[in-house]
């Protein structure tokens, strides 16, 4: 079973990050050659209140989750002063 997804490092949502594939996202450079959905990615789903950030494509669910979880926190904890 894949590891749990960490919250989005941009907006902080812990419910919007979802595992997807290049067919669902239609953002893969090789989209026409990859209609079988081989490339996986994690996105912060805007339909679930997320910001649309993506962790990049990988060829396994585990690698896509690893890439998402390894990203640094880029502003989710920014406090306006």
GROMACS .gro file of C-alpha atoms in nm:
model
   81
    1UNK     CA    1   0.000   0.000   0.000
    2UNK     CA    2   0.136   0.346  -0.087
    3UNK     CA    3   0.246   0.587   0.181
    4UNK     CA    4   0.008   0.853   0.303
    5UNK     CA    5   0.016   1.185   0.120
    6UNK     CA    6   0.156   1.481   0.309
    7UNK     CA    7  -0.041   1.810   0.306
    8UNK     CA    8   0.017   2.046   0.014
    9UNK     CA    9   0.336   2.249   0.074
   10UNK     CA   10   0.181   2.551  -0.101
   11UNK     CA   11  -0.172   2.586   0.038
   12UNK     CA   12  -0.151   2.352   0.337
   13UNK     CA   13  -0.455   2.142   0.242
   14UNK     CA   14  -0.445   1.792   0.381
   15UNK     CA   15  -0.759   1.676   0.197
   16UNK     CA   16  -0.699   1.804  -0.159
   17UNK     CA   17  -0.379   1.613  -0.254
   18UNK     CA   18  -0.477   1.310  -0.464
   19UNK     CA   19  -0.294   1.053  -0.673
   20UNK     CA   20  -0.367   1.101  -1.042
   21UNK     CA   21  -0.226   1.008  -1.381
   22UNK     CA   22  -0.134   1.187  -1.701
   23UNK     CA   23  -0.466   1.100  -1.867
   24UNK     CA   24  -0.667   1.266  -1.588
   25UNK     CA   25  -0.439   1.570  -1.570
   26UNK     CA   26  -0.369   1.596  -1.946
   27UNK     CA   27  -0.046   1.778  -1.863
   28UNK     CA   28   0.206   1.513  -1.961
   29UNK     CA   29   0.445   1.617  -2.239
   30UNK     CA   30   0.384   1.277  -2.399
   31UNK     CA   31   0.005   1.278  -2.338
   32UNK     CA   32  -0.080   1.134  -2.682
   33UNK     CA   33   0.162   0.844  -2.627
   34UNK     CA   34   0.055   0.785  -2.267
   35UNK     CA   35  -0.318   0.730  -2.289
   36UNK     CA   36  -0.283   0.414  -2.082
   37UNK     CA   37  -0.214   0.630  -1.777
   38UNK     CA   38   0.132   0.495  -1.701
   39UNK     CA   39   0.266   0.823  -1.564
   40UNK     CA   40   0.142   0.894  -1.211
   41UNK     CA   41   0.147   1.219  -1.015
   42UNK     CA   42   0.005   1.379  -0.704
   43UNK     CA   43  -0.193   1.699  -0.750
   44UNK     CA   44  -0.360   1.934  -0.505
   45UNK     CA   45  -0.710   1.897  -0.654
   46UNK     CA   46  -0.881   2.232  -0.713
   47UNK     CA   47  -1.217   2.052  -0.707
   48UNK     CA   48  -1.146   1.962  -0.343
   49UNK     CA   49  -1.044   2.316  -0.247
   50UNK     CA   50  -0.675   2.275  -0.336
   51UNK     CA   51  -0.442   2.505  -0.526
   52UNK     CA   52  -0.355   2.289  -0.830
   53UNK     CA   53   0.010   2.222  -0.738
   54UNK     CA   54   0.167   1.905  -0.876
   55UNK     CA   55   0.452   1.691  -0.751
   56UNK     CA   56   0.570   1.588  -1.097
   57UNK     CA   57   0.523   1.268  -1.293
   58UNK     CA   58   0.667   0.926  -1.210
   59UNK     CA   59   0.614   0.574  -1.344
   60UNK     CA   60   0.481   0.428  -1.018
   61UNK     CA   61   0.237   0.538  -0.751
   62UNK     CA   62   0.503   0.494  -0.484
   63UNK     CA   63   0.752   0.720  -0.666
   64UNK     CA   64   0.487   0.988  -0.731
   65UNK     CA   65   0.395   0.990  -0.361
   66UNK     CA   66   0.763   0.998  -0.263
   67UNK     CA   67   0.821   1.302  -0.487
   68UNK     CA   68   0.517   1.482  -0.344
   69UNK     CA   69   0.612   1.410   0.017
   70UNK     CA   70   0.976   1.512  -0.035
   71UNK     CA   71   0.900   1.868  -0.145
   72UNK     CA   72   0.981   2.144   0.098
   73UNK     CA   73   0.710   2.349   0.262
   74UNK     CA   74   0.692   2.650   0.030
   75UNK     CA   75   0.454   2.876   0.214
   76UNK     CA   76   0.174   2.684   0.379
   77UNK     CA   77   0.281   2.824   0.716
   78UNK     CA   78   0.345   3.182   0.610
   79UNK     CA   79   0.205   3.426   0.863
   80UNK     CA   80   0.107   3.775   0.755
   81UNK     CA   81   0.277   4.022   0.984
   0.00000   0.00000   0.00000
